[in-house]
Short mmCIF file of C-alpha atoms in Angstrom, two decimals:
data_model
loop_
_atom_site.label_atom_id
_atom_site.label_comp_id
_atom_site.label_asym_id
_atom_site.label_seq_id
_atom_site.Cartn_x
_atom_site.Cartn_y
_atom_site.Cartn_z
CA UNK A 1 93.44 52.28 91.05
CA UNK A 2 95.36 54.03 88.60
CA UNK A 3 95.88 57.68 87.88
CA UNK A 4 96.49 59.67 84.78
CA UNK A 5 97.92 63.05 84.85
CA UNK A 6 98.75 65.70 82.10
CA UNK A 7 101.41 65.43 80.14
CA UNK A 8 103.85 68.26 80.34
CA UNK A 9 104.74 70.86 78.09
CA UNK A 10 108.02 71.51 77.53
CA UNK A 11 109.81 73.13 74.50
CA UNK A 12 112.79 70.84 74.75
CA UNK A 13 112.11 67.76 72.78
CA UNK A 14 114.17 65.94 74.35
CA UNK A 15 112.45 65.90 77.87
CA UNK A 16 109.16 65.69 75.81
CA UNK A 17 110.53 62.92 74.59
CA UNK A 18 111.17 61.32 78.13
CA UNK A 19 108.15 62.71 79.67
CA UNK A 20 106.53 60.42 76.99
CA UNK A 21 108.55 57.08 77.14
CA UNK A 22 107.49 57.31 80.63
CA UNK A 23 103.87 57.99 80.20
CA UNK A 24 103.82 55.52 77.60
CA UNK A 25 105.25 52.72 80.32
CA UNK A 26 102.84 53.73 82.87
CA UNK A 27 100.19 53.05 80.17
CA UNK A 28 101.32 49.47 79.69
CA UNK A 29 101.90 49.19 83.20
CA UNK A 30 98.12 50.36 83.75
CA UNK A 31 96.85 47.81 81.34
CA UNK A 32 99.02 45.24 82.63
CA UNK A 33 97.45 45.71 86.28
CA UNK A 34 93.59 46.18 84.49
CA UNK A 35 94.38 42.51 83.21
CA UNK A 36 95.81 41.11 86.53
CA UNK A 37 92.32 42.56 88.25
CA UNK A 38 94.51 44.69 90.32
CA UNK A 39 92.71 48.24 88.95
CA UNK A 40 89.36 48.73 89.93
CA UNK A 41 89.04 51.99 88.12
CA UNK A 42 90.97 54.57 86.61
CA UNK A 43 91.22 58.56 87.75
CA UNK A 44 91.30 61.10 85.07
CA UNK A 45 91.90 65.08 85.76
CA UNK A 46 89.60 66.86 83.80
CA UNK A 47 88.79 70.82 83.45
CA UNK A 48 86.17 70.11 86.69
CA UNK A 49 89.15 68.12 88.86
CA UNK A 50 89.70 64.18 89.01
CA UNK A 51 86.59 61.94 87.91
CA UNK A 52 86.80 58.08 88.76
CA UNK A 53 85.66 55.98 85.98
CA UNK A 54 85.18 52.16 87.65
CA UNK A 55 86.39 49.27 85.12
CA UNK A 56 83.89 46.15 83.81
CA UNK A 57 85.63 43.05 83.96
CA UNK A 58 86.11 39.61 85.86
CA UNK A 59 84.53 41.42 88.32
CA UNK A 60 80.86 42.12 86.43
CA UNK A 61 78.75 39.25 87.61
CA UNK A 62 79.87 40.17 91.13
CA UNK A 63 78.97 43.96 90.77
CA UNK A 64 75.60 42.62 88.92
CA UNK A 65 74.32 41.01 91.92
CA UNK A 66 75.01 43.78 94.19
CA UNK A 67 73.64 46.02 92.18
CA UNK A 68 70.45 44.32 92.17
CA UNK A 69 70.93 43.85 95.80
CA UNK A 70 68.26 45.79 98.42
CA UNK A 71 71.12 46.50 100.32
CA UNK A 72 73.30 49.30 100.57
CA UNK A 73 76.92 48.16 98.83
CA UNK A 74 79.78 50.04 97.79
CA UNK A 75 83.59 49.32 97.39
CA UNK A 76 86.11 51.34 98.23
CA UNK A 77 89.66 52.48 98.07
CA UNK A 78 91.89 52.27 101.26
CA UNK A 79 91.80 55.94 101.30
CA UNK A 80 87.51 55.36 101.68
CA UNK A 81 87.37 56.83 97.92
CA UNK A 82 83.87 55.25 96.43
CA UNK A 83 84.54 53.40 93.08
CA UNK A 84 81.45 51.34 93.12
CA UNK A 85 77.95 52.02 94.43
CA UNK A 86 74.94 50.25 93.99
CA UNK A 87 71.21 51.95 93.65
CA UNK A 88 70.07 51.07 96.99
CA UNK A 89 73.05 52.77 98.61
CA UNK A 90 73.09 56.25 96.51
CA UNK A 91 68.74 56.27 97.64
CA UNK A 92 69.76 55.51 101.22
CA UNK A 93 71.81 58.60 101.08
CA UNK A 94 69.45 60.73 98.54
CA UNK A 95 71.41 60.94 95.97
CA UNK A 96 72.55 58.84 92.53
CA UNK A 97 74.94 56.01 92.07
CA UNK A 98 77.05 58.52 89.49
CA UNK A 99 77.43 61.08 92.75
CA UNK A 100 78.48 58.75 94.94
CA UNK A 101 80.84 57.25 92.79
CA UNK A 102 84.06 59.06 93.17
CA UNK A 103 83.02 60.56 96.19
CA UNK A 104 84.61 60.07 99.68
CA UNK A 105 82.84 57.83 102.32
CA UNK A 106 83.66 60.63 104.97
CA UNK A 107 81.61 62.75 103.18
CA UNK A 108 78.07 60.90 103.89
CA UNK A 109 78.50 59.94 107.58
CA UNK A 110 77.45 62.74 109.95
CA UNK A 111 80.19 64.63 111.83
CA UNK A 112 79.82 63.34 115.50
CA UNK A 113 80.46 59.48 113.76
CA UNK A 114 83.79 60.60 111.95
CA UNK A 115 85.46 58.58 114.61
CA UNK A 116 83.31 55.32 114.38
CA UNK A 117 83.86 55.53 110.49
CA UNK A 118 87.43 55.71 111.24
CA UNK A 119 87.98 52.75 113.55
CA UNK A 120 85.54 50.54 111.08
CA UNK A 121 87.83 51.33 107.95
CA UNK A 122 91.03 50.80 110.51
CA UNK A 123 89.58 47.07 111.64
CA UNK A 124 87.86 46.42 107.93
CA UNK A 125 91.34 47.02 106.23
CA UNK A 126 92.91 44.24 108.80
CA UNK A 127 89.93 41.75 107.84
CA UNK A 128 86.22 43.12 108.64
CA UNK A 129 84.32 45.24 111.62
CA UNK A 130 80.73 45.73 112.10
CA UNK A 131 79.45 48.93 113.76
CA UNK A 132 76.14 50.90 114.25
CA UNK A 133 76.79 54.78 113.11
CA UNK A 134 74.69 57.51 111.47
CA UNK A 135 74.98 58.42 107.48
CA UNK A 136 74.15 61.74 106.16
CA UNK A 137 71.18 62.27 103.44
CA UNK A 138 71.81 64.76 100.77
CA UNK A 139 68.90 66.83 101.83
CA UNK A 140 70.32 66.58 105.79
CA UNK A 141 68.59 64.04 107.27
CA UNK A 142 70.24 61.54 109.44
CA UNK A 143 70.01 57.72 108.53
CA UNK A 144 70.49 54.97 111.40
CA UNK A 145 72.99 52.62 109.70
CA UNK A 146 74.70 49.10 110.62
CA UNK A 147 77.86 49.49 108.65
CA UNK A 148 80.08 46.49 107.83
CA UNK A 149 83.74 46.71 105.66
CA UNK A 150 84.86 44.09 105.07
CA UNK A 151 89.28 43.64 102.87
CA UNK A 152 88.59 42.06 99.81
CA UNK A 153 92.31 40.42 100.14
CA UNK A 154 93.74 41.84 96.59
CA UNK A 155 96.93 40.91 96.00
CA UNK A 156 97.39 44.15 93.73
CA UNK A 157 95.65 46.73 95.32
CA UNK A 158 93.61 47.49 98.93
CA UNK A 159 90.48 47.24 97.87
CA UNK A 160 87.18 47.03 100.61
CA UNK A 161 83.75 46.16 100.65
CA UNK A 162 80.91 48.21 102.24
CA UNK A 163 77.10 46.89 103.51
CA UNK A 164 74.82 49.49 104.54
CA UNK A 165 71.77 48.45 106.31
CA UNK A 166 69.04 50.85 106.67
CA UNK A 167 67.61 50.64 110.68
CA UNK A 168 64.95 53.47 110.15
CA UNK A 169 62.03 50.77 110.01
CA UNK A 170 63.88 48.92 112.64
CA UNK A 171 63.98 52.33 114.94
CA UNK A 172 60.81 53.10 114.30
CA UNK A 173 59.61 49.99 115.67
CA UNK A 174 61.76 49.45 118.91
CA UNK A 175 60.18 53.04 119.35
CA UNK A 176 56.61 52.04 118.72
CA UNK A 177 57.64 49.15 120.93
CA UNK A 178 59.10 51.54 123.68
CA UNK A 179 56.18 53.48 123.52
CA UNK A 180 53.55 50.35 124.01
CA UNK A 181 55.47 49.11 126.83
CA UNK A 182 55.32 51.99 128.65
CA UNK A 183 51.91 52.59 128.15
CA UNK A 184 50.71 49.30 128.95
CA UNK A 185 52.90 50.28 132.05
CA UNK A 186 51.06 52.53 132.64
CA UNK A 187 47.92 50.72 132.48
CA UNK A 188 48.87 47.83 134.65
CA UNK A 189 50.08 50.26 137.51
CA UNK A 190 46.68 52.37 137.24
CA UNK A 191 44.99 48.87 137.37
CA UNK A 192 47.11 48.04 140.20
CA UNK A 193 46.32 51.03 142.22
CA UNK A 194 42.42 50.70 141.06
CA UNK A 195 42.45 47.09 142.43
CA UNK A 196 43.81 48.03 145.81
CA UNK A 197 41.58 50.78 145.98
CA UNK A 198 38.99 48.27 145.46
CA UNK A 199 40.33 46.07 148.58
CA UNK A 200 40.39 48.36 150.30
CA UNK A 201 36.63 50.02 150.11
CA UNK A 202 35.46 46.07 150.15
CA UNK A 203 37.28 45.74 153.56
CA UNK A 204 36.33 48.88 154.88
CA UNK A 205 32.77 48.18 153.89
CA UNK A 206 32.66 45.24 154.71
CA UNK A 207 33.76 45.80 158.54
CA UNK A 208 31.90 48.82 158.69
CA UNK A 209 28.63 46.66 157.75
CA UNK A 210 29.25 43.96 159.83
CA UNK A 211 28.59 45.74 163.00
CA UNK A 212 25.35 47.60 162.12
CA UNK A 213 24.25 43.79 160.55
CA UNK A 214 25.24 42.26 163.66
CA UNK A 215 23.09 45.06 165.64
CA UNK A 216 19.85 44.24 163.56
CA UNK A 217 19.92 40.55 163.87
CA UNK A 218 20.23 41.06 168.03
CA UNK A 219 17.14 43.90 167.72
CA UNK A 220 15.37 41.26 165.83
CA UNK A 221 15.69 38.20 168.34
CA UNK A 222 15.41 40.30 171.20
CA UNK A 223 12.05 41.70 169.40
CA UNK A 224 10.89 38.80 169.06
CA UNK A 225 11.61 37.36 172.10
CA UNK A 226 10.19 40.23 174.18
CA UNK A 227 7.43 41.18 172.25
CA UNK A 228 6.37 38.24 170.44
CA UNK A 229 3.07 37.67 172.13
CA UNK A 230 2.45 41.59 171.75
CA UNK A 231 3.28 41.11 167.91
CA UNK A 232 0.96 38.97 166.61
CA UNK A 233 1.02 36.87 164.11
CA UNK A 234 1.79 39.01 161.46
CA UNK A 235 4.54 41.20 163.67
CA UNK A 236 6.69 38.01 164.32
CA UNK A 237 6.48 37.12 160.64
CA UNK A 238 7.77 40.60 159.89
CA UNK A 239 10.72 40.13 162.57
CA UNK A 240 11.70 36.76 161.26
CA UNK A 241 11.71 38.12 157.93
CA UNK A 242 13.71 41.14 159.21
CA UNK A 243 16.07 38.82 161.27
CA UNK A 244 16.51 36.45 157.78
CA UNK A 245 17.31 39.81 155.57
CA UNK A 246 19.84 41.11 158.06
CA UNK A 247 21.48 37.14 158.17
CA UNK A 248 21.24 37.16 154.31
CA UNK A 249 22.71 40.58 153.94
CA UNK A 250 25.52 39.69 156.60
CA UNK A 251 26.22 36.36 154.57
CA UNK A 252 26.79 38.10 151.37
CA UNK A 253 29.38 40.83 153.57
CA UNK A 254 31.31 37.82 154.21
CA UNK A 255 31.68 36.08 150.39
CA UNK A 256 32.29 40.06 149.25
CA UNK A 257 35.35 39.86 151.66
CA UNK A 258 36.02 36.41 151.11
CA UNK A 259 36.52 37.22 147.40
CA UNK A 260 38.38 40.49 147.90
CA UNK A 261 41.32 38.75 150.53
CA UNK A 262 42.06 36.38 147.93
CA UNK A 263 44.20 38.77 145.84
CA UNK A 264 44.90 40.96 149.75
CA UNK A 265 48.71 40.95 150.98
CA UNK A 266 49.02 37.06 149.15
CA UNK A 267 51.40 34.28 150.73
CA UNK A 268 53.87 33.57 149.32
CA UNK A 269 53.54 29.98 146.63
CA UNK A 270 55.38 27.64 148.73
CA UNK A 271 56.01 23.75 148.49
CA UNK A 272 52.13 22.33 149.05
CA UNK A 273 51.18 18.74 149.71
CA UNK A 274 47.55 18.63 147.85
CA UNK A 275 47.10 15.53 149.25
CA UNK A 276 47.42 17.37 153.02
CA UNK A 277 45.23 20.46 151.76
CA UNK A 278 42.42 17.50 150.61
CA UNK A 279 42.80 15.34 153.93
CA UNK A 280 41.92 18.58 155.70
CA UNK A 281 39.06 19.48 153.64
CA UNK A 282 37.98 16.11 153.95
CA UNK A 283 37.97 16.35 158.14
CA UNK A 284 36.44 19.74 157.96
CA UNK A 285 33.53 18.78 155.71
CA UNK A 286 33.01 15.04 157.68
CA UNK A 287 29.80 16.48 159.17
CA UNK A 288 27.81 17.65 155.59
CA UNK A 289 29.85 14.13 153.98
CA UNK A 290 27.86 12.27 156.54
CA UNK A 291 24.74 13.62 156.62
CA UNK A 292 24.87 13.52 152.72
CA UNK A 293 25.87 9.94 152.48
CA UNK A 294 28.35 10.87 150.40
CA UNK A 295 31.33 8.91 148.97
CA UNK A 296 34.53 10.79 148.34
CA UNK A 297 37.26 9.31 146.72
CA UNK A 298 40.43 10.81 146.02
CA UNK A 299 43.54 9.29 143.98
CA UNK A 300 47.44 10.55 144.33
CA UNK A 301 47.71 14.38 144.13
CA UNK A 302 51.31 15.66 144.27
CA UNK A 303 53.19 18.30 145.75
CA UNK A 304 52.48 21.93 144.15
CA UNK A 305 53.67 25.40 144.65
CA UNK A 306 50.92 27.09 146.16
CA UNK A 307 49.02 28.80 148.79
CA UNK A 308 47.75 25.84 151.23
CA UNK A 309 44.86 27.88 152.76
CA UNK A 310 43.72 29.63 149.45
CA UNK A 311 43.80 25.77 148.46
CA UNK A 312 41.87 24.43 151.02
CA UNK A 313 38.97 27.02 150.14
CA UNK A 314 39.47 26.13 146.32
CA UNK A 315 38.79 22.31 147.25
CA UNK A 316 36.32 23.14 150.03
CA UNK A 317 33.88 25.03 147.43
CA UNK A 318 34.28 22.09 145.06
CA UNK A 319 33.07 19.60 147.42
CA UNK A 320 30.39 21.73 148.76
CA UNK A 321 29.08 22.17 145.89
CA UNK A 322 29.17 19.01 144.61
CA UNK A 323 27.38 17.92 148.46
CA UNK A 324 24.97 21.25 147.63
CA UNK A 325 23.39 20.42 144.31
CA UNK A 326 23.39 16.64 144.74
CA UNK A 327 20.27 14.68 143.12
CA UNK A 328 17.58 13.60 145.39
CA UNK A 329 17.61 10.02 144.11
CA UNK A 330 20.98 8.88 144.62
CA UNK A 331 23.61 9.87 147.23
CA UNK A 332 26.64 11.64 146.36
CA UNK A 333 29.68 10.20 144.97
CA UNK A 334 32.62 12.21 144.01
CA UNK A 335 36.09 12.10 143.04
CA UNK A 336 39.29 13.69 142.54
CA UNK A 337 42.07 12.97 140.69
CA UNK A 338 45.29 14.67 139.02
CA UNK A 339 46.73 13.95 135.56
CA UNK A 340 49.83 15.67 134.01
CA UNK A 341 48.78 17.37 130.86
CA UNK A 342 52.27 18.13 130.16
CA UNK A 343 55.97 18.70 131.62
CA UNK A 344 54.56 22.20 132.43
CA UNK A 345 50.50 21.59 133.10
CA UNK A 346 48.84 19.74 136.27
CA UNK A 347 45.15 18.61 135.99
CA UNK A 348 43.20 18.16 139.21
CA UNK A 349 39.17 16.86 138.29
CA UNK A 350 36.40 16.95 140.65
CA UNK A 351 33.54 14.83 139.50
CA UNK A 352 30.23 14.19 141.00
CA UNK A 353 27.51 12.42 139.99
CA UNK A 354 24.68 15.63 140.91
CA UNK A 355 22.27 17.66 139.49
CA UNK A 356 24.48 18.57 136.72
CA UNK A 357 23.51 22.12 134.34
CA UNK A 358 23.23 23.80 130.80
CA UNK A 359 26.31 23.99 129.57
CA UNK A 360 25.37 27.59 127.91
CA UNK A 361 25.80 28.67 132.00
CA UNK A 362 29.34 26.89 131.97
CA UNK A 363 30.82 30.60 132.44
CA UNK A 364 28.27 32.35 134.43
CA UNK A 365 28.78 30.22 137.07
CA UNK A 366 31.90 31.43 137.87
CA UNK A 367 30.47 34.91 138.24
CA UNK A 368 30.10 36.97 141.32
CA UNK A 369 26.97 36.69 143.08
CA UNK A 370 25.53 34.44 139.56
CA UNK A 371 22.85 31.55 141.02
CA UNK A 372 21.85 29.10 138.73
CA UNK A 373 18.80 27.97 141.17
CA UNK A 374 16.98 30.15 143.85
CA UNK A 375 18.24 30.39 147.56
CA UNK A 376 14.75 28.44 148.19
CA UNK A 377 16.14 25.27 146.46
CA UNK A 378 19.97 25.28 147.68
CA UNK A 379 21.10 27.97 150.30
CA UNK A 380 23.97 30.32 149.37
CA UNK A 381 25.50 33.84 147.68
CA UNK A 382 26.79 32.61 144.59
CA UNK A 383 30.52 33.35 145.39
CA UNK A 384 32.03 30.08 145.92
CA UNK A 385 32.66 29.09 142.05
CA UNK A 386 34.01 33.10 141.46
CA UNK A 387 36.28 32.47 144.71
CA UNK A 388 37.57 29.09 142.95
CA UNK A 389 38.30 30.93 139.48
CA UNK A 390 40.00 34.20 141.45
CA UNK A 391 42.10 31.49 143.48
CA UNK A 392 43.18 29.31 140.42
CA UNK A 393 44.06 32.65 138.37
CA UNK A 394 46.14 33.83 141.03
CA UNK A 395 48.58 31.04 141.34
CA UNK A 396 48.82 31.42 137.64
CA UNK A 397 45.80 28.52 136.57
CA UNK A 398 42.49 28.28 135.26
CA UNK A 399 39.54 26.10 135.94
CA UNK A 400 36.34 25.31 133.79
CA UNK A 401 33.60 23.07 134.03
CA UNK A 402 31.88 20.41 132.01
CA UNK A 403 28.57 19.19 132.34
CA UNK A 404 24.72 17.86 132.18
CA UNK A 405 21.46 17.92 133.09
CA UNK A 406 21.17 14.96 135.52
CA UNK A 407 24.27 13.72 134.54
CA UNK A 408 26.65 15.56 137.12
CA UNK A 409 29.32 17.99 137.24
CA UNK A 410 33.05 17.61 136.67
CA UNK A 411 35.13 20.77 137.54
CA UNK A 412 38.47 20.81 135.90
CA UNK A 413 41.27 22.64 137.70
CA UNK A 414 44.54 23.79 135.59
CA UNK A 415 47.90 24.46 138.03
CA UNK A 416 51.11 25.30 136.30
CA UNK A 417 53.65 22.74 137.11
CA UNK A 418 56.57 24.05 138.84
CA UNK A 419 60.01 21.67 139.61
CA UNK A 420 59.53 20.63 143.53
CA UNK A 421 62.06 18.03 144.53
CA UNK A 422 61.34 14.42 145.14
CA UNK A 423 57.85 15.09 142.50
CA UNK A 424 59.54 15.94 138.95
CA UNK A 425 57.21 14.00 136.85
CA UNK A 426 55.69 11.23 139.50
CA UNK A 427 53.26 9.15 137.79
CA UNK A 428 49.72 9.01 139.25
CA UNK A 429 49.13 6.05 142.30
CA UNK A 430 45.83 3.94 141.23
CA UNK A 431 42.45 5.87 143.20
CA UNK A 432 42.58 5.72 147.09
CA UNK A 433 39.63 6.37 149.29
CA UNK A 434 40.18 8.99 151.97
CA UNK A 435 36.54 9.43 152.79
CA UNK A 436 33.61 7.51 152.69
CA UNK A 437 29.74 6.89 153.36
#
C-alpha cells in the first residue's frame, strides 16, 4: 500500500526544491513496488479525507474469480483496511463494493465480536484462523458469519485474505430443526403417557371384569344344575347360551390383557436360545400336535437378543394357528426355519401346508379382534396374529405373511440381528425334526 500526501508549500525554493526530489523518489519508489506486486492499492488525501484506489494487475484473474464468487471475499491490509471487496460481500453487509472498499473491517462486525475479530486477524496474519462471529448490516441487522483470514505470504507487503460465509439459511434451519425435535418430543412423550394410560384402563378393566365374568359363569352352572328340570327345554338352552356368552366374553378379557402386557413393564432383551424358546413350545403344544397328526419340523435357529417368554407366545400363536386352520384332507405339516437376510437382518419362516387365505386380508389379519372365518368354523378372539405383530415390533422386527387359498400359510418373522458371542454369522445346520406325528 502506498500513500501520497500533499506537497508542501514553502516560499523558500530551495526546500521546495527538496520537498520535491523527495516526492519525486517516493514516486519511483511507488512504481517500483506496483511492478514488484508489492502495492495493492494506492491512498490519496482528497478534500473528503484519504480514498483507497485498489491497483489491476498480475493480480486480475485472481480478483475476477472472486468477484464472481457467491462468497463473501475481501483482502485486506494488516491494519484490517478493505482494499478489495467482492459483490457478494458488500450485499452480505447491505451495502456496495465502492463503500466497503476503503473501509475498516472493524467497522462491519458488531461490537460484542470486536474481540473474536481481533484474535482471527492476530492468528490469520501468522498463517490462517477460522471463527464463527456476527457482522453488522448497514441497515443494523446482525448477520451469522463463519469468518476465515487467511496471510497471503507477500514478500513486499502484509497483505490478507477474507471468506465470509453467510449462516442465516444455515440458522434458520438448525432452528426449524430445533423446533421439530422438540415437538415431535413432545408428541412421543404425550403418546407415551396416552399408551400407559391405555395399560392401565385395559388392566384395570380387565381385572375388574374378570370377577363379575367369573360370577355369571358359576350362576349359570349352578342354574342349570339346580333348576334344570324346572327350566325346560327352552330355559336350559337360554342358560347354556348365557354360560357360553359369559365364557366368550371372559376369553376376549384375557387376549385384551394378553395384548396390553406385551408393551407392560418389558424384560429386558437378553441373550435367547430360539432353539430353547421352540423346544418348549413344542412340549407345551404336544397334546393339540398329537391329536392333529401334525408334523413339525424345525431347522437350526440361533441365539437372539430377546424376550424368551414374549417369544414363546410369538411361536406358540404361529403353531396354533397353523394346527387351527389346518385342511380337512391332509394332516398338518409345518416348518420353521431361519435365514440371514443380512449382517444386520434374521429371518425366521413358519410354513404350513393349511387352509391358506386372500392375500387382500394379508394385513387385517394382524388386527385386533379381525377373524377371517366365524368362531363356528375355528374357535378363538382374533388376537393371536395382533399379539405376534405387537411382540415382533417391540423387539425392534416385523412380521408379514404370504399366502393361498388351499395352498397354506407361511408367516415370515423379521428380528434385527444383534452381535451375541459364539453366533456372529453361524451358517444355518441342514432341517432337524424336533416334533413329529
Amino acid at each position: 500500500m502506498s500513500t501520497a500526501t500533499p506537497i508542501a508549500r514553502s516560499q523558500d525554493p530551495t526546500v521546495v526544491l527538496a520537498d520535491l526530489r523527495a516526492r519525486l523518489q517516493e514516486a519511483e519508489d511507488t512504481l517500483a513496488a506496483i511492478r514488484s506486486g508489492g502495492v495493492d492499492a494506492i491512498v490519496v488525501d482528497g478534500p473528503e479525507g484519504e480514498k483507497v484506489f485498489s491497483l489491476a494487475g498480475a493480480e486480475r484473474p485472481y480478483r475476477l474469480m472472486i468477484e464472481r464468487m457467491n462468497q463473501g471475499a475481501a483482502m485486506l491490509r494488516d491494519d484490517g483496511t478493505v482494499i478489495f471487496c467482492n459483490a457478494a460481500l458488500a450485499a452480505m453487509l447491505g451495502s456496495t463494493p465502492e463503500s466497503v472498499t476503503g473501509s475498516n473491517i472493524r467497522a462491519h462486525v458488531c461490537l460484542d465480536m470486536c474481540e473474536n475479530l481481533e484474535a482471527i486477524l492476530e492468528e490469520g496474519a501468522r498463517g490462517s484462523s477460522k471463527r464463527e462471529l456476527r457482522m453488522r448490516r448497514s441497515g443494523g441487522t446482525d448477520v451469522p458469519t463463519l469468518l476465515a483470514i487467511s496471510n497471503l505470504g507477500r514478500e513486499n507487503a502484509a497483505t490478507l485474505c477474507l471468506l465470509a460465509t453467510d449462516l442465516s439459511e444455515q440458522r434458520r434451519r438448525e432452528e426449524q430443526l430445533e423446533n421439530s425435535h422438540r415437538t415431535a418430543s413432545a408428541y412421543a412423550e404425550a403418546l407415551r403417557r396416552s399408551n400407559e394410560e391405555l395399560q392401565d384402563f385395559a388392566t384395570v378393566a380387565g381385572h375388574d371384569l374378570q370377577q363379575p365374568l367369573r360370577k355369571v359363569c358359576s350362576l349359570a352352572g349352578q342354574l342349570r344344575q339346580a333348576w334344570g328340570d324346572q327350566l325346560g327345554e327352552e330355559g336350559r338352552h337360554i342358560a347354556e347360551r348365557l354360560a357360553a356368552c359369559a365364557e366368550r366374553m371372559h376369553q376376549l378379557v384375557d387376549a385384551l390383557l394378553s395384548y396390553s402386557r406385551v408393551d407392560a413393564n418389558p424384560d429386558p432383551l437378553l441373550p435367547v436360545s430360539l432353539e430353547r424358546v421352540m423346544r418348549a413350545v413344542l412340549a407345551d403344544l404336544e397334546i393339540s400336535i398329537r391329536e392333529a397328526g401334525a408334523r413339525v419340523e424345525v431347522g437350526r435357529l440361533p441365539e437372539v437378543a430377546g424376550d424368551e417368554t414374549q417369544l414363546r407366545q410369538l411361536f406358540q400363536n404361529l403353531i396354533s394357528n397353523a394346527l387351527k386352520f389346518r385342511r380337512r384332507d391332509s394332516p398338518p405339516a409345518i416348518t420353521i426355519e431361519a435365514h440371514r437376510r443380512s449382517s444386520t437382518v434374521l429371518e425366521v419362516s413358519v410354513r404350513d401346508n393349511g387352509a391358506g387365505f386372500d392375500m387382500r386380508h394379508a394385513e387385517a389379519i394382524f388386527r385386533p379382534f379381525q377373524r377371517l372365518v366365524s368362531e363356528t368354523e375355528c374357535p378363538g378372539v382374533g388376537m393371536g396374529l395382533a399379539i405376534c405383530r405387537k411382540i415382533a415390533v417391540r423387539h425392534g422386527g416385523a412380521i408379514a405373511a404370504q399366502s393361498q387359498p388351499g395352498a397354506g400359510s407361511t408367516f415370515i418373522l423379521r428380528l434385527p440381528i444383534r452381535p451375541v458371542r459364539g453366533h456372529e454369522e453361524e451358517p444355518a445346520a441342514p432341517v432337524a425334526t424336533l416334533a413329529t406325528k
